[in-house]
mmCIF file of C-alpha atoms in Angstrom:
data_model
loop_
_atom_site.group_PDB
_atom_site.id
_atom_site.type_symbol
_atom_site.label_atom_id
_atom_site.label_comp_id
_atom_site.label_asym_id
_atom_site.label_seq_id
_atom_site.Cartn_x
_atom_site.Cartn_y
_atom_site.Cartn_z
ATOM 1 C CA PHE A 1 -22.378 -1.969 -6.351
ATOM 2 C CA MET A 2 -21.246 1.514 -7.328
ATOM 3 C CA ILE A 3 -18.334 0.021 -9.311
ATOM 4 C CA PRO A 4 -19.126 0.118 -13.067
ATOM 5 C CA GLU A 5 -19.077 -2.872 -15.393
ATOM 6 C CA PHE A 6 -16.020 -3.374 -17.635
ATOM 7 C CA PRO A 7 -14.951 -1.732 -19.929
ATOM 8 C CA ASN A 8 -16.221 1.294 -17.984
ATOM 9 C CA PHE A 9 -14.029 2.511 -15.110
ATOM 10 C CA LYS A 10 -14.289 5.044 -12.304
ATOM 11 C CA LYS A 11 -11.611 6.810 -10.280
ATOM 12 C CA LEU A 12 -10.916 5.277 -6.889
ATOM 13 C CA GLU A 13 -12.598 7.291 -4.124
ATOM 14 C CA LEU A 14 -12.739 7.012 -0.345
ATOM 15 C CA THR A 15 -16.409 6.063 -0.606
ATOM 16 C CA ASP A 16 -15.484 2.929 -2.620
ATOM 17 C CA LYS A 17 -13.998 1.164 0.424
ATOM 18 C CA GLU A 18 -16.969 -1.074 1.213
ATOM 19 C CA ASP A 19 -17.540 -2.098 -2.421
ATOM 20 C CA VAL A 20 -13.848 -2.877 -3.010
ATOM 21 C CA GLU A 21 -13.635 -4.956 0.164
ATOM 22 C CA LYS A 22 -16.551 -7.141 -0.990
ATOM 23 C CA PHE A 23 -14.081 -8.506 -3.561
ATOM 24 C CA THR A 24 -10.831 -8.437 -1.593
ATOM 25 C CA SER A 25 -12.155 -9.858 1.706
ATOM 26 C CA LYS A 26 -12.272 -13.336 0.137
ATOM 27 C CA PHE A 27 -8.456 -13.332 -0.211
ATOM 28 C CA PRO A 28 -5.445 -12.938 2.081
ATOM 29 C CA PRO A 29 -4.652 -9.219 2.540
ATOM 30 C CA TYR A 30 -2.469 -8.537 -0.506
ATOM 31 C CA SER A 31 -1.079 -5.042 0.061
ATOM 32 C CA ASP A 32 -1.570 -3.971 -3.568
ATOM 33 C CA PHE A 33 -5.318 -4.634 -3.332
ATOM 34 C CA HIS A 34 -5.735 -3.456 0.248
ATOM 35 C CA PHE A 35 -8.095 -0.481 0.042
ATOM 36 C CA SER A 36 -6.286 1.842 2.455
ATOM 37 C CA SER A 37 -2.963 1.182 0.741
ATOM 38 C CA MET A 38 -4.450 1.685 -2.734
ATOM 39 C CA TRP A 39 -6.196 4.900 -1.773
ATOM 40 C CA VAL A 40 -3.391 6.496 0.264
ATOM 41 C CA TRP A 41 -0.694 5.818 -2.344
ATOM 42 C CA ASP A 42 -2.869 6.923 -5.274
ATOM 43 C CA ILE A 43 -1.301 10.359 -5.005
ATOM 44 C CA GLN A 44 -1.816 11.220 -8.697
ATOM 45 C CA ASP A 45 -5.457 10.013 -8.741
ATOM 46 C CA HIS A 46 -4.563 7.519 -11.465
ATOM 47 C CA ILE A 47 -6.116 4.354 -10.019
ATOM 48 C CA LYS A 48 -9.379 3.327 -11.681
ATOM 49 C CA ILE A 49 -11.668 0.415 -10.854
ATOM 50 C CA SER A 50 -14.190 -1.710 -12.698
ATOM 51 C CA GLN A 51 -15.742 -5.163 -12.395
ATOM 52 C CA LEU A 52 -15.708 -8.015 -14.888
ATOM 53 C CA ASN A 53 -17.313 -11.431 -14.328
ATOM 54 C CA LYS A 54 -17.840 -10.363 -10.694
ATOM 55 C CA ASN A 55 -14.080 -9.802 -10.294
ATOM 56 C CA LEU A 56 -12.504 -6.475 -9.261
ATOM 57 C CA VAL A 57 -10.431 -4.940 -12.083
ATOM 58 C CA VAL A 58 -7.895 -2.216 -11.291
ATOM 59 C CA ILE A 59 -5.887 0.108 -13.512
ATOM 60 C CA PHE A 60 -2.703 0.822 -11.563
ATOM 61 C CA SER A 61 0.240 3.065 -12.430
ATOM 62 C CA ASP A 62 3.786 1.715 -12.354
ATOM 63 C CA TYR A 63 5.454 3.061 -9.205
ATOM 64 C CA LEU A 64 8.566 4.127 -11.130
ATOM 65 C CA SER A 65 7.529 4.897 -14.704
ATOM 66 C CA GLY A 66 3.958 6.019 -14.046
ATOM 67 C CA GLU A 67 2.749 3.908 -16.987
ATOM 68 C CA PRO A 68 -0.724 2.319 -16.541
ATOM 69 C CA PHE A 69 -1.241 -1.453 -16.289
ATOM 70 C CA LEU A 70 -4.128 -3.789 -15.484
ATOM 71 C CA SER A 71 -4.682 -6.284 -12.697
ATOM 72 C CA PHE A 72 -7.621 -8.098 -11.131
ATOM 73 C CA ILE A 73 -8.696 -10.092 -8.091
ATOM 74 C CA GLY A 74 -11.630 -12.472 -7.797
ATOM 75 C CA LYS A 75 -12.766 -16.084 -8.205
ATOM 76 C CA ASN A 76 -14.947 -16.122 -11.315
ATOM 77 C CA LYS A 77 -14.095 -17.121 -14.904
ATOM 78 C CA ILE A 78 -10.417 -16.473 -14.257
ATOM 79 C CA ALA A 79 -9.000 -17.449 -17.656
ATOM 80 C CA GLU A 80 -11.756 -15.632 -19.572
ATOM 81 C CA THR A 81 -11.307 -12.507 -17.450
ATOM 82 C CA ALA A 82 -7.525 -12.489 -17.925
ATOM 83 C CA ALA A 83 -7.856 -12.912 -21.710
ATOM 84 C CA MET A 84 -10.319 -10.007 -21.968
ATOM 85 C CA LEU A 85 -8.115 -7.746 -19.832
ATOM 86 C CA ILE A 86 -4.980 -8.579 -21.831
ATOM 87 C CA ALA A 87 -6.835 -7.747 -25.056
ATOM 88 C CA PHE A 88 -7.988 -4.436 -23.537
ATOM 89 C CA SER A 89 -4.440 -3.705 -22.334
ATOM 90 C CA GLU A 90 -2.919 -4.430 -25.750
ATOM 91 C CA LYS A 91 -5.440 -2.149 -27.451
ATOM 92 C CA ASN A 92 -5.198 0.762 -25.012
ATOM 93 C CA TYR A 93 -1.699 0.556 -23.537
ATOM 94 C CA LYS A 94 0.285 -1.579 -26.023
ATOM 95 C CA LEU A 95 0.979 -3.903 -23.055
ATOM 96 C CA SER A 96 0.374 -7.629 -23.545
ATOM 97 C CA HIS A 97 0.493 -8.721 -19.904
ATOM 98 C CA LEU A 98 -1.107 -8.132 -16.512
ATOM 99 C CA LYS A 99 0.782 -7.404 -13.277
ATOM 100 C CA LEU A 100 0.303 -7.832 -9.509
ATOM 101 C CA ILE A 101 -1.784 -10.980 -10.007
ATOM 102 C CA PRO A 102 -2.433 -12.748 -6.648
ATOM 103 C CA GLU A 103 -0.865 -16.191 -6.278
ATOM 104 C CA GLU A 104 -4.194 -18.058 -6.125
ATOM 105 C CA ILE A 105 -5.187 -16.562 -9.480
ATOM 106 C CA ALA A 106 -1.743 -17.066 -11.032
ATOM 107 C CA ILE A 107 -1.915 -20.812 -10.289
ATOM 108 C CA ILE A 108 -5.250 -21.098 -12.118
ATOM 109 C CA LEU A 109 -3.915 -19.108 -15.071
ATOM 110 C CA LEU A 110 -0.835 -21.332 -15.269
ATOM 111 C CA GLU A 111 -3.069 -24.405 -15.419
ATOM 112 C CA SER A 112 -5.100 -22.682 -18.150
ATOM 113 C CA GLY A 113 -2.064 -22.255 -20.404
ATOM 114 C CA PHE A 114 -1.053 -18.688 -19.582
ATOM 115 C CA LYS A 115 2.615 -17.820 -19.179
ATOM 116 C CA ILE A 116 3.343 -16.753 -15.593
ATOM 117 C CA THR A 117 6.487 -14.842 -14.616
ATOM 118 C CA PRO A 118 7.067 -14.346 -10.859
ATOM 119 C CA ASP A 119 8.066 -10.786 -9.929
ATOM 120 C CA ALA A 120 10.140 -10.842 -6.741
ATOM 121 C CA ASP A 121 10.085 -7.028 -6.577
ATOM 122 C CA SER A 122 6.315 -7.168 -6.060
ATOM 123 C CA ASN A 123 6.368 -9.725 -3.244
ATOM 124 C CA ASP A 124 4.698 -8.706 0.000
ATOM 125 C CA TYR A 125 6.915 -8.821 3.080
ATOM 126 C CA ILE A 126 5.231 -11.088 5.637
ATOM 127 C CA PHE A 127 6.502 -11.387 9.208
ATOM 128 C CA SER A 128 5.056 -12.828 12.372
ATOM 129 C CA VAL A 129 4.401 -10.210 15.055
ATOM 130 C CA SER A 130 6.672 -11.992 17.538
ATOM 131 C CA HIS A 131 9.456 -12.060 14.936
ATOM 132 C CA LEU A 132 9.126 -8.327 14.278
ATOM 133 C CA ALA A 133 8.933 -7.502 17.987
ATOM 134 C CA ASN A 134 12.337 -9.151 18.464
ATOM 135 C CA MET A 135 14.143 -7.555 15.523
ATOM 136 C CA ASN A 136 16.786 -6.201 17.884
ATOM 137 C CA ASN A 137 17.759 -9.804 18.620
ATOM 138 C CA TRP A 138 18.220 -10.817 14.980
ATOM 139 C CA PRO A 139 21.914 -11.787 15.144
ATOM 140 C CA GLN A 140 22.976 -11.763 11.492
ATOM 141 C CA ASN A 141 20.604 -9.092 10.210
ATOM 142 C CA SER A 142 21.619 -5.494 9.446
ATOM 143 C CA SER A 143 18.284 -4.175 10.784
ATOM 144 C CA GLY A 144 18.852 -5.907 14.118
ATOM 145 C CA LYS A 145 22.350 -4.478 14.320
ATOM 146 C CA LYS A 146 21.138 -0.948 13.585
ATOM 147 C CA ILE A 147 18.424 -1.207 16.235
ATOM 148 C CA ARG A 148 20.964 -2.296 18.842
ATOM 149 C CA GLN A 149 23.242 0.605 17.856
ATOM 150 C CA PHE A 150 20.340 3.057 18.042
ATOM 151 C CA ILE A 151 19.306 1.911 21.540
ATOM 152 C CA LYS A 152 22.908 2.132 22.725
ATOM 153 C CA LEU A 153 23.374 5.679 21.375
ATOM 154 C CA ASN A 154 19.914 6.981 22.327
ATOM 155 C CA THR A 155 19.067 5.802 25.816
ATOM 156 C CA ASN A 156 16.380 8.480 26.111
ATOM 157 C CA TYR A 157 14.297 7.448 23.099
ATOM 158 C CA MET A 158 10.525 7.209 23.444
ATOM 159 C CA VAL A 159 7.896 5.318 21.437
ATOM 160 C CA LYS A 160 4.345 6.642 21.297
ATOM 161 C CA GLU A 161 1.283 4.935 19.844
ATOM 162 C CA SER A 162 -1.746 6.984 18.817
ATOM 163 C CA SER A 163 -4.815 6.934 16.631
ATOM 164 C CA VAL A 164 -5.060 9.130 13.544
ATOM 165 C CA GLU A 165 -7.262 11.520 15.538
ATOM 166 C CA GLU A 166 -4.855 11.658 18.495
ATOM 167 C CA MET A 167 -1.596 12.083 16.611
ATOM 168 C CA LEU A 168 0.037 15.521 16.592
ATOM 169 C CA LYS A 169 -0.341 16.255 12.889
ATOM 170 C CA ASP A 170 1.755 19.456 12.806
ATOM 171 C CA GLU A 171 4.630 17.682 14.533
ATOM 172 C CA HIS A 172 4.576 14.858 11.988
ATOM 173 C CA THR A 173 4.252 17.284 9.078
ATOM 174 C CA LYS A 174 7.314 19.251 10.222
ATOM 175 C CA MET A 175 9.276 16.005 10.324
ATOM 176 C CA PHE A 176 8.856 15.809 6.544
ATOM 177 C CA GLU A 177 10.462 19.262 6.244
ATOM 178 C CA ARG A 178 13.532 18.095 8.183
ATOM 179 C CA TRP A 179 13.638 14.829 6.242
ATOM 180 C CA ALA A 180 13.573 16.670 2.898
ATOM 181 C CA LYS A 181 16.276 19.076 4.104
ATOM 182 C CA ASN A 182 18.504 16.142 5.100
ATOM 183 C CA LYS A 183 18.055 14.725 1.594
ATOM 184 C CA ASN A 184 18.739 18.119 -0.037
ATOM 185 C CA ILE A 185 15.185 18.245 -1.377
ATOM 186 C CA GLU A 186 13.976 21.831 -1.598
ATOM 187 C CA ASN A 187 10.225 21.254 -1.495
ATOM 188 C CA HIS A 188 8.926 18.538 0.830
ATOM 189 C CA PHE A 189 5.411 19.147 -0.529
ATOM 190 C CA GLU A 190 6.506 17.318 -3.705
ATOM 191 C CA LEU A 191 7.596 14.171 -1.883
ATOM 192 C CA ASN A 192 5.428 11.170 -2.742
ATOM 193 C CA GLU A 193 5.567 10.123 0.900
ATOM 194 C CA TYR A 194 4.301 13.529 2.009
ATOM 195 C CA LYS A 195 1.417 13.442 -0.466
ATOM 196 C CA ALA A 196 0.492 9.948 0.746
ATOM 197 C CA PHE A 197 0.665 11.155 4.352
ATOM 198 C CA LYS A 198 -1.763 13.998 3.630
ATOM 199 C CA LYS A 199 -4.216 11.495 2.118
ATOM 200 C CA PHE A 200 -3.719 9.174 5.080
ATOM 201 C CA LEU A 201 -4.898 11.953 7.415
ATOM 202 C CA GLN A 202 -8.274 11.889 5.612
ATOM 203 C CA ALA A 203 -8.757 8.148 6.024
ATOM 204 C CA GLU A 204 -10.933 8.218 9.189
ATOM 205 C CA ASN A 205 -10.184 4.548 9.831
ATOM 206 C CA LYS A 206 -10.399 3.498 13.487
ATOM 207 C CA ASN A 207 -8.242 0.423 12.798
ATOM 208 C CA MET A 208 -5.298 2.598 11.731
ATOM 209 C CA LYS A 209 -2.643 3.362 14.335
ATOM 210 C CA VAL A 210 0.500 5.476 14.283
ATOM 211 C CA ILE A 211 3.730 4.549 16.084
ATOM 212 C CA SER A 212 6.050 7.541 16.456
ATOM 213 C CA LEU A 213 9.688 7.504 17.565
ATOM 214 C CA TYR A 214 11.190 10.364 19.579
ATOM 215 C CA VAL A 215 14.690 11.292 20.709
ATOM 216 C CA ASN A 216 15.055 14.207 23.136
ATOM 217 C CA ASP A 217 11.296 14.798 22.780
ATOM 218 C CA LYS A 218 11.758 15.382 19.027
ATOM 219 C CA ILE A 219 10.037 13.135 16.498
ATOM 220 C CA ILE A 220 12.507 11.376 14.205
ATOM 221 C CA GLY A 221 10.275 8.846 12.473
ATOM 222 C CA PHE A 222 6.935 7.087 12.435
ATOM 223 C CA THR A 223 5.116 4.158 10.910
ATOM 224 C CA VAL A 224 1.456 3.503 10.246
ATOM 225 C CA TYR A 225 -0.319 0.190 10.529
ATOM 226 C CA GLU A 226 -3.870 -1.061 10.124
ATOM 227 C CA ILE A 227 -5.180 -3.975 12.155
ATOM 228 C CA LEU A 228 -7.236 -6.344 9.999
ATOM 229 C CA SER A 229 -9.906 -8.738 11.200
ATOM 230 C CA ASN A 230 -8.231 -11.985 10.085
ATOM 231 C CA GLY A 231 -5.129 -12.023 12.268
ATOM 232 C CA TYR A 232 -3.134 -9.747 9.963
ATOM 233 C CA ALA A 233 -2.001 -6.151 10.071
ATOM 234 C CA ILE A 234 -0.663 -4.088 7.179
ATOM 235 C CA SER A 235 2.122 -1.629 7.932
#
């Protein structure tokens, strides 16, 4: 392992993928602990990793405030690990709780006497592929309605799937310029989404695919997804 022992931490790097996945592969693919997601969205280089009791410990930054907080994933000495991390958090960040704790770990902590508060804002959105593929048929859903309206108004739309290597990077980059202009943002280079996109282009992950949407041969949006080995994909 290249990941240091707690309380020592290292910055998350692209080369940490294999070591991180030795911990996370034993769990369902929680998006917060999914390596590609962690690395791409770490646009300020704030994420740090460590290991404690053979569990992966992560210092995240709050998506809104930027304030650091601790979390962990693993199967060893759960209560002891949580207690040590809370003590570290109180000392260093004046924060007496952990966040983004996976459900399997939260259940054990609850049984061990810890107070658990569910955070609906941090829930992953999980859909079946067949359900997503038929979004346009969702009768009472605003997304389904908007898709039907889009198809009706744009009969000449086109959807293109490509790998990271195949995608037209300049075309996608220029889309950010138009997007920022539409939002009255002067500098698209400062957009968090743009910074994440630039990191995504470095990922070199063959399981990552890009789906791009065109109208009149002009790109108007795209999404990225990674196919995982256990019947899941993360978008």
